XYZ file of C-alpha atoms in Angstrom:
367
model
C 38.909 87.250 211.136
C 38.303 90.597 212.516
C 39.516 93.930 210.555
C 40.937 96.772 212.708
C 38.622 99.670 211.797
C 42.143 102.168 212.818
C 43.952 100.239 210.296
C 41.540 100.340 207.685
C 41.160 104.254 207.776
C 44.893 104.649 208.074
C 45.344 102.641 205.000
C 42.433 104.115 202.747
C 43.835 107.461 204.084
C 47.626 106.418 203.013
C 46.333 104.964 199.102
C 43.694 108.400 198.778
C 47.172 110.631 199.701
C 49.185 108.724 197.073
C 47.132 109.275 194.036
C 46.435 112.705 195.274
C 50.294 112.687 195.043
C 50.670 110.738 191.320
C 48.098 113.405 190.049
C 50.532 116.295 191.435
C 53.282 114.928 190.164
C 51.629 114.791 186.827
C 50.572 117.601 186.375
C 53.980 118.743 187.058
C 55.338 116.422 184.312
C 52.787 118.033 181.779
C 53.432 121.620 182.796
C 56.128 122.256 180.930
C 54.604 120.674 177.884
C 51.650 122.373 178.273
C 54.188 126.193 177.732
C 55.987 124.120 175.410
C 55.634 125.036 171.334
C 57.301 123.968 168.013
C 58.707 127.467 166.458
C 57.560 127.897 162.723
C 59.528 128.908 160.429
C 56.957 130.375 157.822
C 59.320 132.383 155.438
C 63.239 133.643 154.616
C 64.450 136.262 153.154
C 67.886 136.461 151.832
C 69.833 139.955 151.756
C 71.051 139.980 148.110
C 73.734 142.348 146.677
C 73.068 144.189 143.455
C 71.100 142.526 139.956
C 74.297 141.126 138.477
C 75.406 139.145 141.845
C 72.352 136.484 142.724
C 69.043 136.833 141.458
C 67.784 140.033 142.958
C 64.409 140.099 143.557
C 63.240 136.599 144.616
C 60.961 136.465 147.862
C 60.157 133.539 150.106
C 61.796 130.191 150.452
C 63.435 130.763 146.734
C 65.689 133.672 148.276
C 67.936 130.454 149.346
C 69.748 128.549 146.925
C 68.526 124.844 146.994
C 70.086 124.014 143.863
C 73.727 121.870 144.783
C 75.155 119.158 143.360
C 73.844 120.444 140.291
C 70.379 119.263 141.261
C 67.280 121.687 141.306
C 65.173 119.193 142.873
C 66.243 118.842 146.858
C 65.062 115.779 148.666
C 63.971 116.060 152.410
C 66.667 116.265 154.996
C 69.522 117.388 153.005
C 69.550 121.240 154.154
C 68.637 122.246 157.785
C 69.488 125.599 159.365
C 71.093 125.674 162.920
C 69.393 128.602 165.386
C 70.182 129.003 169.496
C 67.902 129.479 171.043
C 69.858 131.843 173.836
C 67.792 133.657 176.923
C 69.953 133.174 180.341
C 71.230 130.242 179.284
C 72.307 129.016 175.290
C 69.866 125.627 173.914
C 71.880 123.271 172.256
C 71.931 123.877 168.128
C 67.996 123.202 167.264
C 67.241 122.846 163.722
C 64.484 123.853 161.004
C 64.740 120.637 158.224
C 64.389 121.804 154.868
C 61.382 119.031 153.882
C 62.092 119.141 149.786
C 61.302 120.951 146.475
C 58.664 119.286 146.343
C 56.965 120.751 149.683
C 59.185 123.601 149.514
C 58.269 123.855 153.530
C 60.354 123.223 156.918
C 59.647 120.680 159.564
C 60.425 122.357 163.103
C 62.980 121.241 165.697
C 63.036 124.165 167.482
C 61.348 124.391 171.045
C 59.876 127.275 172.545
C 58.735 128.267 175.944
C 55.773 130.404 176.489
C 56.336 133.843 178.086
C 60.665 133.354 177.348
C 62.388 136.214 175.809
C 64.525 134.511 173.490
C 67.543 136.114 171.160
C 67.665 133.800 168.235
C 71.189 133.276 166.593
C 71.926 130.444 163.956
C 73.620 129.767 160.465
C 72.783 127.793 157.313
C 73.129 124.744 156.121
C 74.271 122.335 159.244
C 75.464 120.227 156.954
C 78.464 122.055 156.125
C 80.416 120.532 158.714
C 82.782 121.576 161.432
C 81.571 123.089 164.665
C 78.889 125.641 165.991
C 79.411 128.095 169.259
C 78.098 130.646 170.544
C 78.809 133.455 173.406
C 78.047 136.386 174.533
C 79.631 139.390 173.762
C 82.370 140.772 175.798
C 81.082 142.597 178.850
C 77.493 141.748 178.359
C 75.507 139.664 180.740
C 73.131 138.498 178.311
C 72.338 137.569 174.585
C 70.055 141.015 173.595
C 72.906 143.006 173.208
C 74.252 140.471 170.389
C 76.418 136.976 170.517
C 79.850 136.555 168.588
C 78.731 133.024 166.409
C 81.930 130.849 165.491
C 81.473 128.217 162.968
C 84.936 125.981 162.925
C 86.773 124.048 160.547
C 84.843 124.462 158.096
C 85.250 123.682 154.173
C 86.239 127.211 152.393
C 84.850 125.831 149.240
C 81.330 124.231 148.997
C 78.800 122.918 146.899
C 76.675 125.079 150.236
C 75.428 128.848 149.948
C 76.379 129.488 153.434
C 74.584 132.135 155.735
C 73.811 133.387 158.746
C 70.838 134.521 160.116
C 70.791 138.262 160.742
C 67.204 139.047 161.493
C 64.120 137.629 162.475
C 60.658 138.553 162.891
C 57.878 137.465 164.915
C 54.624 136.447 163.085
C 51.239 135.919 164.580
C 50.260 133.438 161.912
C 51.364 132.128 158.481
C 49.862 135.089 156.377
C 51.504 138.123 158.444
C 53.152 141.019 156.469
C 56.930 140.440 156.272
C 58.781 143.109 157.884
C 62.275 141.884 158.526
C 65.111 143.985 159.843
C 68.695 143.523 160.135
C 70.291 143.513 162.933
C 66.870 142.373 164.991
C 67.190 138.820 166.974
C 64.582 139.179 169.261
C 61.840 136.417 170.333
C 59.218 135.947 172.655
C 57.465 132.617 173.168
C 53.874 132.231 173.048
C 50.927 130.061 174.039
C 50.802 126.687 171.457
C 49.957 127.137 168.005
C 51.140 131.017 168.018
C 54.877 130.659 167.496
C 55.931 132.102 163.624
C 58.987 133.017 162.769
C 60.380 135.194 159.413
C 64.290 134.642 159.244
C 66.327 136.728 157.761
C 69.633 135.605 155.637
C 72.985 136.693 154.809
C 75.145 135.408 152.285
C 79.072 135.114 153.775
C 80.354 133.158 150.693
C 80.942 134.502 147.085
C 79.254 132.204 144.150
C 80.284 130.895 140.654
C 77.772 129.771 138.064
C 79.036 127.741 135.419
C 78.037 126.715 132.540
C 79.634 124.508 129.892
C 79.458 124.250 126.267
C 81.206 121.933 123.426
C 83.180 123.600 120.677
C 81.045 122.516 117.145
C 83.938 121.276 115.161
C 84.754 119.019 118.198
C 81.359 117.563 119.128
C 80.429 116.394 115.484
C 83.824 114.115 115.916
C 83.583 113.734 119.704
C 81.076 113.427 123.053
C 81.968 114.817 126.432
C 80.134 113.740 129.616
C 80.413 115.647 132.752
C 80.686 113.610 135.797
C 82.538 116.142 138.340
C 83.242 119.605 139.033
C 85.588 120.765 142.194
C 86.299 124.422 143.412
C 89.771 123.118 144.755
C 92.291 125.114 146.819
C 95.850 124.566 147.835
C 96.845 127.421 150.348
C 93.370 127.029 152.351
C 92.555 123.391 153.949
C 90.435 124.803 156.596
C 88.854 127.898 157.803
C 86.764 129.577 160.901
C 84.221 132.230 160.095
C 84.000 134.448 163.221
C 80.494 136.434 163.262
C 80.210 139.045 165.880
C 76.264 140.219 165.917
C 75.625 143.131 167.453
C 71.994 144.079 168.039
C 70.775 146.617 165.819
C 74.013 146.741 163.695
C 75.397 144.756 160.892
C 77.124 141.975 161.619
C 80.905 141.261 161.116
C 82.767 138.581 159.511
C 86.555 137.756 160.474
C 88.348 134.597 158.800
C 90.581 132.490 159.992
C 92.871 130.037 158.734
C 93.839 126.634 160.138
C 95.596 123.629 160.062
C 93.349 120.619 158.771
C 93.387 118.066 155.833
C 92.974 119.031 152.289
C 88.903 118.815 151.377
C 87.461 118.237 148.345
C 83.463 119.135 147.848
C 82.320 118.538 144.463
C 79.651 121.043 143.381
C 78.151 119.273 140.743
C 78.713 114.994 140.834
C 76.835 112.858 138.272
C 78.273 108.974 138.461
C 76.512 108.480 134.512
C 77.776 111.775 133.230
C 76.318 114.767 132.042
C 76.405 114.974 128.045
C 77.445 118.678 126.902
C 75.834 120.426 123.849
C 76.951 123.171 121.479
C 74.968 125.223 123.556
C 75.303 125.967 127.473
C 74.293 123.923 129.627
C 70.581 124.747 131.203
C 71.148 122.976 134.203
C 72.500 125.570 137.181
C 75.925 124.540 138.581
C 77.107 127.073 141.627
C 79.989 126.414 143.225
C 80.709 128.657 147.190
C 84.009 129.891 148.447
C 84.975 132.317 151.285
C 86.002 135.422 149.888
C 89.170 135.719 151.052
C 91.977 136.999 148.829
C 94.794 135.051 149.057
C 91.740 132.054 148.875
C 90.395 133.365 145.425
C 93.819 134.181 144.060
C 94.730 130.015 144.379
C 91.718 128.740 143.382
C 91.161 126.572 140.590
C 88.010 124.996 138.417
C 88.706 121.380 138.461
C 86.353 118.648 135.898
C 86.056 115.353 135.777
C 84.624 113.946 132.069
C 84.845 110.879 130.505
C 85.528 110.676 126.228
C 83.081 109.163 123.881
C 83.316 108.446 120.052
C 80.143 109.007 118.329
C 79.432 105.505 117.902
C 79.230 105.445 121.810
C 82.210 103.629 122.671
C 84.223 105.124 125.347
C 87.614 106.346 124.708
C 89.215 107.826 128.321
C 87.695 107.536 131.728
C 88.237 110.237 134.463
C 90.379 112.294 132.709
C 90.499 115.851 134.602
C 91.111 119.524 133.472
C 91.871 122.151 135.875
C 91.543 126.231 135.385
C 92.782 128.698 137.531
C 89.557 131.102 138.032
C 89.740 134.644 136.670
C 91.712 137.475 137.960
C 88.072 139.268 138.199
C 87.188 137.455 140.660
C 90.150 138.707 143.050
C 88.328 141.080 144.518
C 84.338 139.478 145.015
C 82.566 140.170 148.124
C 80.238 138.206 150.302
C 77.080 137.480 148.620
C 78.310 138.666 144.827
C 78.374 135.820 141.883
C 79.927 135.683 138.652
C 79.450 133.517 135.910
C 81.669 131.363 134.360
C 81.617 130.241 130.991
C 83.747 126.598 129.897
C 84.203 125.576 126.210
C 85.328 122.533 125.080
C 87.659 122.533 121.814
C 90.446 120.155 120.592
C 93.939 121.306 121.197
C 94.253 122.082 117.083
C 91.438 123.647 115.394
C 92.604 122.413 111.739
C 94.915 119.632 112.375
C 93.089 117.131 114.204
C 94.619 113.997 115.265
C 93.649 111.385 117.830
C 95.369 112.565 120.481
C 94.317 116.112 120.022
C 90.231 114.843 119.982
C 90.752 112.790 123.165
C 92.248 115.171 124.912
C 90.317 118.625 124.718
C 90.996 121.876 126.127
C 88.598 123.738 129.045
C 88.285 127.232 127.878
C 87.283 129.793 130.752
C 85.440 132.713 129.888
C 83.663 135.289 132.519
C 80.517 137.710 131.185
């Protein structure tokens, strides 16, 4: 058989033009993961009120309250914070995974491009439910003026220190000076390995702390164990906070109220029960709410605790107390905590019967 030396060429030529054409193509696959980085988040800072609202002082991760569910030790994946990443056009919500007390670190979600001028925008934690948006602000054509952030239908009480991000600061590498300012969203990407990121926080929920005691008298006769603790509301089911972040300014904070079906987040949830002392309880119990006025006013301290003898045989199950909160904390502000102080005592002092020791009464107190 004879091979046509035309046809030959014209097919070597045809198979040296195709992988000329593969290697293009992937290097034009690879491009953009070549400008491509994973944004590090390397340090927060949380904007605290004065000494008597939330533990003024704290730097670093610490700033952020990881204690809920009245658990100090947080496992991996059960706080993220939500950014945008907005330039001319908004990412979808990206996220920085809290990776546990244990680490006490964040794996990174978030993408960046090299040589992108990014405004970064975002809230915390995700897991707060409802829904995230975010526009521009009216009459700007882009993000580095500010965005108004809208998180809706969301909980108005939480067992979640909700914030939002109102500053961040780039960082050339893990050890650089922290110098965060309000007000400052601005980002640009650079090459791999060289994206570090300081976020600021803002508190936009008031905090309880609570701590419980048993009444002497009553706990040589008695044993209460604490399974439950609800921040419950009546007049508030659901609520939009409307953030409008303008650049170089502080942000602003509107509420809104909706429609929606009655929520109930426990703040502190222990299925065996916690058993309460004479004195207060060590373990940290915060419960969030919006502070919203007519919110506060309605709101009431709701426990769940099951009744023990002292031989250890249980007496009632799931029996529930409720307190409306104090009338000091009508007027609490964003950020601002107060503690609250529960006793446990018999409904008679002196004449003790049955009833009265199965049946206690929650005594409030505020500092």
């Amino acid at each position: 058989m004879k091979w046509n030396t035309t046809y030959i060429i014209g097919k070597l030529i045809l198979c040296v033009g195709m992988m000329l054409l593969l290697t293009t193509c992937t290097e034009d696959s690879t491009q953009e993961g070549k400008n491509t980085d994973l944004l590090q988040l390397v340090g927060l800072n949380t904007e605290l009120l004065t000494e008597q609202t939330r533990l003024a002082g704290y730097t670093g991760y610490k700033d952020y309250n990881m204690t809920f569910l009245g658990r100090s030790v947080v496992e991996s994946g059960e706080v993220s914070m939500g950014v945008f990443m907005t330039s001319g056009i908004v990412s979808p919500l990206s996220r920085f995974i809290y990776l546990g007390s244990a680490v006490d670190a964040w794996e990174s979600m978030v993408e960046v491009k090299q040589g992108v001028d990014y405004h970064i925008y975002g809230y915390m934690p995700v897991e707060l439910g409802g829904t995230a948006s975010i526009e521009k602000l009216p009459g700007e054509s882009d993000y580095a003026a500010g965005a108004k952030l809208t998180l809706g239908g969301i909980c108005p009480v939480s067992q979640y220190d909700v914030c939002v991000v109102s500053g961040v600061q780039q960082a050339e590498d893990v050890n650089a000076s922290e110098q965060l300012v309000a007000g400052q969203y601005g980002y640009v990407g650079k090459a791999k390995g060289q994206n570090f990121v300081y976020i600021m926080l803002d508190h936009i929920y008031a905090s309880i702390c609570v701590d419980l005691k048993v009444d002497a008298q009553y706990d040589a006769l008695r044993t209460i164990k604490l399974k439950k603790m609800v921040l419950a509301s009546e007049a508030f089911k659901e609520v939009n906070a409307v953030l409008t972040m303008a650049a170089n300014a502080p942000y602003q904070v509107s509420w809104e109220k909706t429609a929606g079906s009655v929520q109930s987040n426990p703040f502190f949830e222990n299925v065996e029960g916690l058993t309460l002392q004479t004195t207060p309880t060590e373990q940290k119990m915060f419960g969030y709410f919006a502070p919203i006025n007519d919110l506060v006013n309605g709101l009431s301290l709701v426990c769940t605790y099951d009744v023990y003898d002292k031989q250890g045989n249980l007496l009632r199950e799931n029996c529930s107390a409720a307190n409306k909160l104090p009338a000091s904390l009508a007027n609490i502000k964003a950020g601002e905590q107060q503690r609250i102080h529960l006793t446990i005592v018999p409904t008679y002092l002196y004449q003790l019967s049955d009833t009265d020791l199965t049946n206690p009464t929650f005594k409030i107190d505020t500092d």
